[in-house]
Coordinates of C-alpha atoms in Angstrom, one line a residue:
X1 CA -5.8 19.4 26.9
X2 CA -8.2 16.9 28.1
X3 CA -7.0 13.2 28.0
X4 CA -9.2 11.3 25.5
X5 CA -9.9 8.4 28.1
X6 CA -11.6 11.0 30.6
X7 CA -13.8 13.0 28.1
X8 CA -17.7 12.0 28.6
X9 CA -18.2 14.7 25.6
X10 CA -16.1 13.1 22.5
X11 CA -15.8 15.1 19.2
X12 CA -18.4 14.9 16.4
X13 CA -17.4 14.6 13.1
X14 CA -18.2 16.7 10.2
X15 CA -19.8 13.5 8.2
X16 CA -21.5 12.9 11.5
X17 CA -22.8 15.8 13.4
X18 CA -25.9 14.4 15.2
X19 CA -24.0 11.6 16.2
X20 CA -24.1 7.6 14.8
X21 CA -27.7 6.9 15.2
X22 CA -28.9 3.9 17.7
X23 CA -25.3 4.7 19.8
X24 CA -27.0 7.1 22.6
X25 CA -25.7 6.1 26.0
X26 CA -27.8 6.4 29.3
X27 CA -25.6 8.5 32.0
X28 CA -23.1 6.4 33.5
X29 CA -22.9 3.3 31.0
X30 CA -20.2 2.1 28.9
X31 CA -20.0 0.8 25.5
X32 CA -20.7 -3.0 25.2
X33 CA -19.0 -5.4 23.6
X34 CA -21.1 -5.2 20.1
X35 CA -21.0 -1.4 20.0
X36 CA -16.9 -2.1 20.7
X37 CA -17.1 -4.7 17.9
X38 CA -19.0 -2.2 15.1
X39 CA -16.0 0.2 16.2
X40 CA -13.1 -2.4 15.5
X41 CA -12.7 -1.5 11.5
X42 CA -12.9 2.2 11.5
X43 CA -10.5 2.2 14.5
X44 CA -8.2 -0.3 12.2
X45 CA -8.6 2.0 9.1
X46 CA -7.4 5.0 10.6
X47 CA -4.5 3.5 12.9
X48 CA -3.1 2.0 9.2
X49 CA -3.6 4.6 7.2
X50 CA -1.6 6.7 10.0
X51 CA 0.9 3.4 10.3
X52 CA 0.8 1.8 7.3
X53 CA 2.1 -1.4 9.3
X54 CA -0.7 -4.5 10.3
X55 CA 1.0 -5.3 13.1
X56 CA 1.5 -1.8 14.9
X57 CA -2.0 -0.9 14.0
X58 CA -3.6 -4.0 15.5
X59 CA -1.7 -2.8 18.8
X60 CA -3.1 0.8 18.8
X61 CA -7.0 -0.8 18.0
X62 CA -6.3 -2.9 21.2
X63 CA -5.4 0.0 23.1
X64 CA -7.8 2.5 21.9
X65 CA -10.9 0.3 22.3
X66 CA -9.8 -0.3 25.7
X67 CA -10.0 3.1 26.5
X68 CA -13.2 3.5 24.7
X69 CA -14.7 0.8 26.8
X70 CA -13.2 2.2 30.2
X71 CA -15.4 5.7 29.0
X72 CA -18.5 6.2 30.2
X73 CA -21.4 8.4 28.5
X74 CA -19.9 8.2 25.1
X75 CA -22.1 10.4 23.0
X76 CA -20.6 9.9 19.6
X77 CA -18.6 6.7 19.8
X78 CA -17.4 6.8 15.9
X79 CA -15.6 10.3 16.6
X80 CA -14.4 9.3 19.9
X81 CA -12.7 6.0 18.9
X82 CA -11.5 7.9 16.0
X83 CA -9.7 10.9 17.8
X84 CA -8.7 8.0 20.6
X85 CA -6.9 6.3 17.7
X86 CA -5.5 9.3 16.2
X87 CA -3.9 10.3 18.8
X88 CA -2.1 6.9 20.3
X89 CA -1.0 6.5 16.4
X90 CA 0.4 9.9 16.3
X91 CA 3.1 8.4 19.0
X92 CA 3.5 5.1 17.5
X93 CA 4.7 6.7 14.9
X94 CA 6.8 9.2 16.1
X95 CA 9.0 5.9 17.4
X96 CA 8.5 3.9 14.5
X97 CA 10.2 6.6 12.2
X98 CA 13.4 5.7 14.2
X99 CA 13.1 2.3 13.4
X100 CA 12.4 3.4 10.0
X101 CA 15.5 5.7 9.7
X102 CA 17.4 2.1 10.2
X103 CA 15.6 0.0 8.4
X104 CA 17.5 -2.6 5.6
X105 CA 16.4 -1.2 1.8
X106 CA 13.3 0.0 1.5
X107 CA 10.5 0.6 3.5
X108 CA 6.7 0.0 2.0
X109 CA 3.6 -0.9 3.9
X110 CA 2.4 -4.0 5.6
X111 CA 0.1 -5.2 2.4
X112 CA -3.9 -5.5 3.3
X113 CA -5.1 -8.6 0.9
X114 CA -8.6 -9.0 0.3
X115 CA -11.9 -6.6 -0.3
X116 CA -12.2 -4.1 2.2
X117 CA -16.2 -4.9 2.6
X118 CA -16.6 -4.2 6.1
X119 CA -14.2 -1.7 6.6
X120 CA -15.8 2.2 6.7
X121 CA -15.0 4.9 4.2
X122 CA -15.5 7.2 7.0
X123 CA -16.8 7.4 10.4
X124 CA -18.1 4.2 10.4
X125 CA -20.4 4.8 7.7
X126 CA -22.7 1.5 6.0
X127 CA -21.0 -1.0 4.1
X128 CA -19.9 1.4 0.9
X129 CA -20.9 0.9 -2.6
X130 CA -18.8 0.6 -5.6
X131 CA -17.4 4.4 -6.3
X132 CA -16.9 4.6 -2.2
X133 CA -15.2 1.3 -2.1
X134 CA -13.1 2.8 -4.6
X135 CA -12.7 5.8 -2.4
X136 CA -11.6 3.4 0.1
X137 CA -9.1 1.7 -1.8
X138 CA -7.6 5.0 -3.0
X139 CA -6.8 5.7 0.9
X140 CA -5.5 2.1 1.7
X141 CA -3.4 1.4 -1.4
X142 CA 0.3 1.2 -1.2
X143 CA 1.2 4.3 -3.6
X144 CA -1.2 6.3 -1.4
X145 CA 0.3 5.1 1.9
X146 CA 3.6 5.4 0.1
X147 CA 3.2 9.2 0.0
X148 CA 1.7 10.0 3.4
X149 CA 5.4 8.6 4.6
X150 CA 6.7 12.0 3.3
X151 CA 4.7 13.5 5.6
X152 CA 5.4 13.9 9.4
X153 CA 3.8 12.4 12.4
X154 CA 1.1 15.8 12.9
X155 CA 0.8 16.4 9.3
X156 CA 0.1 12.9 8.7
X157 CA -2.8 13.2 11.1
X158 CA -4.4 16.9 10.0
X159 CA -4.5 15.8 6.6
X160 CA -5.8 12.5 7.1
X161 CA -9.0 14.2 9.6
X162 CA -9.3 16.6 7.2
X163 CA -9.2 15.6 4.1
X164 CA -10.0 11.7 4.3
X165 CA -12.1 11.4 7.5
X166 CA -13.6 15.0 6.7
X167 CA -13.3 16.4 10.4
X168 CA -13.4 20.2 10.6
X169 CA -10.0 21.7 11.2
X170 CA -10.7 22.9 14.3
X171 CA -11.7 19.3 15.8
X172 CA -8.8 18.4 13.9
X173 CA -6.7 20.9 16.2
X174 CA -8.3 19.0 19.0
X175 CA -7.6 15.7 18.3
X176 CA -4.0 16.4 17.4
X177 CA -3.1 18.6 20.3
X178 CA -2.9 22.4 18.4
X179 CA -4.7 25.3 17.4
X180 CA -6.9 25.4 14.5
X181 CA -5.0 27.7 12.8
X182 CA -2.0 25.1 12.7
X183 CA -4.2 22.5 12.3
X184 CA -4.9 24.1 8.6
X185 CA -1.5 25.0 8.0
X186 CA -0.2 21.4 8.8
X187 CA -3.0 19.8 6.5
X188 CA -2.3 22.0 3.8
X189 CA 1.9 21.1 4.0
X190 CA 0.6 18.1 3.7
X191 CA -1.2 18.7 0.6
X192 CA 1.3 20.6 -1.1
X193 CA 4.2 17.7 -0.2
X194 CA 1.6 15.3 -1.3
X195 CA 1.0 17.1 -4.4
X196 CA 5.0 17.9 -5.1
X197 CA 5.3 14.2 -4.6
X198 CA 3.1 13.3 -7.7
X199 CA 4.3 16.1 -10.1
X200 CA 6.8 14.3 -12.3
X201 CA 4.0 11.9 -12.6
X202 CA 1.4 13.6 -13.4
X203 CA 3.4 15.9 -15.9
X204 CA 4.2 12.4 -17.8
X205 CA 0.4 11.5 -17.9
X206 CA -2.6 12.7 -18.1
X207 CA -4.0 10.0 -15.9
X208 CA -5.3 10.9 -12.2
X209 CA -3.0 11.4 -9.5
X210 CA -1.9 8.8 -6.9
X211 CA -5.0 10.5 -4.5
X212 CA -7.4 13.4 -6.1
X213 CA -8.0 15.1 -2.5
X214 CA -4.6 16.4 -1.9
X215 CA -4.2 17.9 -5.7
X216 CA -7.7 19.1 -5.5
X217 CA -7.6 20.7 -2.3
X218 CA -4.2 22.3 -3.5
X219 CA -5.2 23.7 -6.7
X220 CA -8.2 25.5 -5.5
X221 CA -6.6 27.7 -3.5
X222 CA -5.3 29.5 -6.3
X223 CA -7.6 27.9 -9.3
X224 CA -10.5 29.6 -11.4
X225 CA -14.1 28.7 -11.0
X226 CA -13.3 27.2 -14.8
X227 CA -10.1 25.5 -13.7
X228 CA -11.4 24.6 -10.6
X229 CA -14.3 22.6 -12.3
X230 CA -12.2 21.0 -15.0
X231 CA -10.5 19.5 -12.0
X232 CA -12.7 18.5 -10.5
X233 CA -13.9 16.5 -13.3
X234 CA -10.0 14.2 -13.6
X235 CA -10.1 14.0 -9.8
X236 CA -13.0 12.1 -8.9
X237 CA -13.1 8.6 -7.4
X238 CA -12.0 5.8 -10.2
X239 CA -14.9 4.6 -12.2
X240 CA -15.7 0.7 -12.4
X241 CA -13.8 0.7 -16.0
X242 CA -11.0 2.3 -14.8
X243 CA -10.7 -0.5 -12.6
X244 CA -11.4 -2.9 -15.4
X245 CA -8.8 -1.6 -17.5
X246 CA -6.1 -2.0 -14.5
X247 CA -7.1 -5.5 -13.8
X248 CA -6.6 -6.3 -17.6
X249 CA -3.5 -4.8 -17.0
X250 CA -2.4 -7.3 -14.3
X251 CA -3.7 -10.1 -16.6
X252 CA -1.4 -9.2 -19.1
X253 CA 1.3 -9.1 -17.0
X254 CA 0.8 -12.7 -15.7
X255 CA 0.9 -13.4 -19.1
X256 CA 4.0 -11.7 -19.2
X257 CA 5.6 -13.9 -16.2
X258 CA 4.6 -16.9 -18.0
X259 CA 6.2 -16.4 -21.3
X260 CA 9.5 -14.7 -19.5
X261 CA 10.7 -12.1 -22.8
X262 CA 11.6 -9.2 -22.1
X263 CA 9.5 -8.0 -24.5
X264 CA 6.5 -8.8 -22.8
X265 CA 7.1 -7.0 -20.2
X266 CA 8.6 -3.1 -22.3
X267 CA 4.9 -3.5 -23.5
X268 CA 3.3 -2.7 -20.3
X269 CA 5.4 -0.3 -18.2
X270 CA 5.6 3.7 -18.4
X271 CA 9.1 4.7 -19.2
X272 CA 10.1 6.0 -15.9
X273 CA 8.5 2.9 -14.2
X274 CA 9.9 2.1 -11.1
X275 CA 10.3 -1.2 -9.0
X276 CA 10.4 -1.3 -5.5
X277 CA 11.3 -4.4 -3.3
X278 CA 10.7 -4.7 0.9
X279 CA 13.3 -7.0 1.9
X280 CA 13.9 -5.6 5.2
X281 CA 17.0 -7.6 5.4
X282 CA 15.5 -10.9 6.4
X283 CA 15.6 -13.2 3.6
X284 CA 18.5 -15.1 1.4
X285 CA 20.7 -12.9 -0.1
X286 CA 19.7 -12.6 -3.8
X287 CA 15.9 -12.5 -3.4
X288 CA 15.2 -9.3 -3.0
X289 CA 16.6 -5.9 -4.6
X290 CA 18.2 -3.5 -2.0
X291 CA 17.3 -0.2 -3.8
X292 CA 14.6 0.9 -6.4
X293 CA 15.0 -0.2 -10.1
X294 CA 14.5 2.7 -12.4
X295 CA 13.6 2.3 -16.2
X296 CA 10.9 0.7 -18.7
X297 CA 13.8 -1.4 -19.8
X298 CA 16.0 -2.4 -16.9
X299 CA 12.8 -2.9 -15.3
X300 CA 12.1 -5.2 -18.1
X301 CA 15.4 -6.9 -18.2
X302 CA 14.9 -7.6 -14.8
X303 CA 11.6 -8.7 -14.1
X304 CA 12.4 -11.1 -17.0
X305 CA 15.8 -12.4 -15.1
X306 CA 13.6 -13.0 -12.0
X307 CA 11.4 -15.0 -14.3
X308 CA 14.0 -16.9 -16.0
X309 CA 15.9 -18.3 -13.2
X310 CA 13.2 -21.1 -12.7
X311 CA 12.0 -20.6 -9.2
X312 CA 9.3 -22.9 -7.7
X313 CA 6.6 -20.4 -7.1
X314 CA 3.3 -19.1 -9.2
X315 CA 1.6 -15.7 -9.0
X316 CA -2.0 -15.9 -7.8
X317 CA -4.9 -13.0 -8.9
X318 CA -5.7 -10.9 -5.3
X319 CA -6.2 -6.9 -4.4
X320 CA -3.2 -6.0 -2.7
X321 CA -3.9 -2.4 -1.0
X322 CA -7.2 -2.1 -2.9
X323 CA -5.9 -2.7 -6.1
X324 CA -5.3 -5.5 -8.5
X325 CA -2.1 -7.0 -7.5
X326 CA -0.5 -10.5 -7.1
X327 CA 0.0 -12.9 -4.5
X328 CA 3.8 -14.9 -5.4
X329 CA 3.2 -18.6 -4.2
X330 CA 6.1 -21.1 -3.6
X331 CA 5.0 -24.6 -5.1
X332 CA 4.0 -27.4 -3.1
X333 CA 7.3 -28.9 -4.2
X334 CA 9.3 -26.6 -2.0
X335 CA 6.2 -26.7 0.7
X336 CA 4.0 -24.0 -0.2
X337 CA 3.7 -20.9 1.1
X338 CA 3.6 -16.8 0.6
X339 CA 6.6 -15.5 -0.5
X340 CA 5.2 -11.9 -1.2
X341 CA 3.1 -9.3 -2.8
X342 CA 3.0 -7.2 -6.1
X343 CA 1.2 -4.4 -5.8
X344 CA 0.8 -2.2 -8.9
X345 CA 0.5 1.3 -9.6
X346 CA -1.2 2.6 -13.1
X347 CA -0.4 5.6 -15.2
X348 CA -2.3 5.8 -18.6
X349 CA -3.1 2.3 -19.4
X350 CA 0.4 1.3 -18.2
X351 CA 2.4 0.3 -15.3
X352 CA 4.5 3.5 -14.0
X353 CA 5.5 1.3 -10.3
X354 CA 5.4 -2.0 -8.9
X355 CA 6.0 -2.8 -5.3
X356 CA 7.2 -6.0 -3.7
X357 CA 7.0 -6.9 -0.4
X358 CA 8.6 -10.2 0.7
X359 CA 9.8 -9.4 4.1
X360 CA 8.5 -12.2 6.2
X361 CA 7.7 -9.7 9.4
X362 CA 5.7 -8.0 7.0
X363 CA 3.6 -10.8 5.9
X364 CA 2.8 -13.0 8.9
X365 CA -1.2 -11.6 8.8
X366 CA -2.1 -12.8 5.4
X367 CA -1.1 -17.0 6.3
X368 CA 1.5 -19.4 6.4
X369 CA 4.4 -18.1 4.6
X370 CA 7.1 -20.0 2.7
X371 CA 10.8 -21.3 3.8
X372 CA 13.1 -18.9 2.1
X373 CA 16.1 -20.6 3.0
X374 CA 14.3 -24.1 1.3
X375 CA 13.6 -22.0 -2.1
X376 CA 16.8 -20.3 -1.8
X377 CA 18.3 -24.3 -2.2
X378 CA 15.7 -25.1 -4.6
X379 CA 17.1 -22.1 -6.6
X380 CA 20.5 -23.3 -6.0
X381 CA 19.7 -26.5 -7.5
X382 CA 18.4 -25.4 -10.4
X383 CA 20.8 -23.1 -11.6
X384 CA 23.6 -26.0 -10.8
X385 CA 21.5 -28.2 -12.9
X386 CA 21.4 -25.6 -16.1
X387 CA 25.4 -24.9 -15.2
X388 CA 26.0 -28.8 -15.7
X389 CA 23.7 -29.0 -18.6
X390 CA 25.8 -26.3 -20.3
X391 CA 28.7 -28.2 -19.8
X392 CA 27.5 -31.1 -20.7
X393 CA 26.6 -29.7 -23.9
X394 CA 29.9 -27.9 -24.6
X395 CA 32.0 -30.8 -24.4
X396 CA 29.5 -32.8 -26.7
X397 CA 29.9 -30.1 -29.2
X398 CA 33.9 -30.1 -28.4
X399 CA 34.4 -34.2 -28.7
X400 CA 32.1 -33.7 -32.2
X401 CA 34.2 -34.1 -35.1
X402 CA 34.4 -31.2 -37.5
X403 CA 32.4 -32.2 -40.5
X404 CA 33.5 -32.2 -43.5
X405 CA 31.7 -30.4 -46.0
X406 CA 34.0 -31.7 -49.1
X407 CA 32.3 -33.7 -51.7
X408 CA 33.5 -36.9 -52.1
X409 CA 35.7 -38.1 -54.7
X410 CA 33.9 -41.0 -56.8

């Protein structure tokens, strides 16, 4: 198979078959540094989607644009970069599933924070409007990149081309180093994985499922024209008051974390919610759960015991992954700081699973981040403080004299 660095004929994508316009090369140039620079996000968005780690895909844009630029007579640059990218991911990843299999707790994704306005939906494709930056965030979100890591290193890639990118299986094959056949049968594991991955959850709502291509794509292979259209209907892209609804969501849960009752919180998760937390072993012990939390209410219970213990941090609106989410802020008391993210998934008005991330090597892209070991003593403080005051208040009641409820003789 041809090395991607020496091809002078790179693939064209199915969502791009005359190639990007105003990207023609005369024989025997290269690719200057704006055409390099236009190239930069889509390379980005497919190297995390297949890595779902900042860091690792920030390495593999690096590398693939420098092979880009050392290419001369690039035909189709957004195809090229994109099967350059696909390919050098495909063995970071291979390694990094290693380092996964030894990794402290659980693993979730580096969290993107922000809009995505300059990243492509596909190919490199103009800035996207509101149902294809909801696309977007579908394919960059947490749950979504959450699932893919069922999926191995190749089938990661075929379905991703496929079904995200929309390259032909048989440039598919190419890119990932197999037949076209295989290519198909690898994207459609992937499916089917994908699909078995969101079946409890979908069997408990009736809302959409964590990403509409991979059910979709599924289903049809054995679906009625009827059935086929009906889902096609609860699979489209999230409308704008979908994504309403979820941020009102969030905004009743900060309102939860401010009040601190359990209650507030069994109002706003699914039964068989779930909460996640990214530790990776590198902060204070006690900050950060070890295994998932299962339950609307020991979820509740817990979320509320995290409020209660008086830490000196505040929540902050942001999209974490796409989505509405939370930044967790250490006060200015304790020296600032990001201590993590919340990102939230939504099932039928509700939350079915929230994800923390508050491993510090996970969070160094988004800013300074706070001293974990200073909040841990802040935390220490306080609960010595409301230990005392308990005390305090015991021996008051204790040194009290009884009263004497008696009337008294005239």
């Amino acid at each position: 198979m041809t090395d991607p660095t020496e091809s002078t004929e790179p693939l064209t994508s199915a969502s791009d078959p005359a190639g990007s316009a105003g990207t023609t090369q005369h024989p025997g140039t290269f690719l200057g540094d704006a055409a390099l620079g236009r190239l930069r996000p889509l390379s980005f968005t497919v190297a995390y989607r297949m890595l779902g780690s900042v860091a690792e895909a920030e390495d593999v844009v690096q590398e693939a644009l420098t092979r880009v630029s050392q290419t001369p007579d690039v035909r189709n640059p957004d195809a090229f970069v994109t099967t350059v990218t696909t390919r050098i991911a495909i063995d970071v990843l291979r390694s990094a599933r290693v380092r996964r299999e030894s990794y402290v707790g659980e693993w979730l994704p580096e969290p993107l924070v922000g809009p995505f306005p300059s990243l492509p939906v596909a190919m490199a494709t103009p800035s996207p409007d509101v149902a294809r930056h909801a696309e977007l965030a579908d394919d960059l979100s947490t749950a979504f990149l959450v699932l893919l890591e069922t999926l191995t290193p190749t089938e990661r890639a075929a379905f991703l081309l496929h079904d995200v990118l929309g390259f032909p299986h048989s440039q598919a094959a190419d890119v990932i180093g197999t037949s076209e056949v295989a290519a198909r049968q690898l994207a459609s594991r992937a499916r089917r994985r994908i699909a078995a991955s969101t079946t409890a959850q979908a069997q408990a709502s009736a809302s959409t499922p964590a990403h509409p291509r991979a059910a979709a794509q599924t289903q049809a292979q054995t679906q009625t024209p009827a059935e086929a259209h009906a889902q096609r209907q609860t699979t489209r892209p999230r409308s704008a008051a979908d994504r309403a609804r979820a941020e009102q969501l969030v905004s009743r849960f900060l309102a939860a974390c401010e009040e601190g009752a359990v209650d507030s919180f069994l109002e706003l998760l699914t039964e068989d919610v779930v909460l996640t937390g990214d530790g990776g072993g590198n902060v204070p012990q006690g900050m950060s759960i070890v295994r998932p939390v299962a339950g609307r209410v020991t979820v509740a219970r817990m979320l509320a015991s995290f409020i209660s213990r008086g830490a000196p941090l505040h929540f902050e609106r942001a999209l974490v992954g796409g989505e509405p989410g939370l930044l967790i802020v250490a006060d200015d008391a304790v020296g600032g700081g990001l201590i993590g993210t919340w990102s939230f998934e939504v099932s039928d008005g509700l939350l079915s699973g929230i994800r923390g991330v508050i491993n510090p090597r996970k969070l160094g892209h988004l800013g300074p981040l706070a001293d974990l070991d200073r909040l841990q003593a802040a935390l220490r403080r306080e609960l010595e403080g409301r230990t005392a005051a308990r005390r305090a208040a015991a021996h008051r009641a204790e040194d009290q004299p009884p009263s004497d409820s008696r009337p008294t003789e005239s």
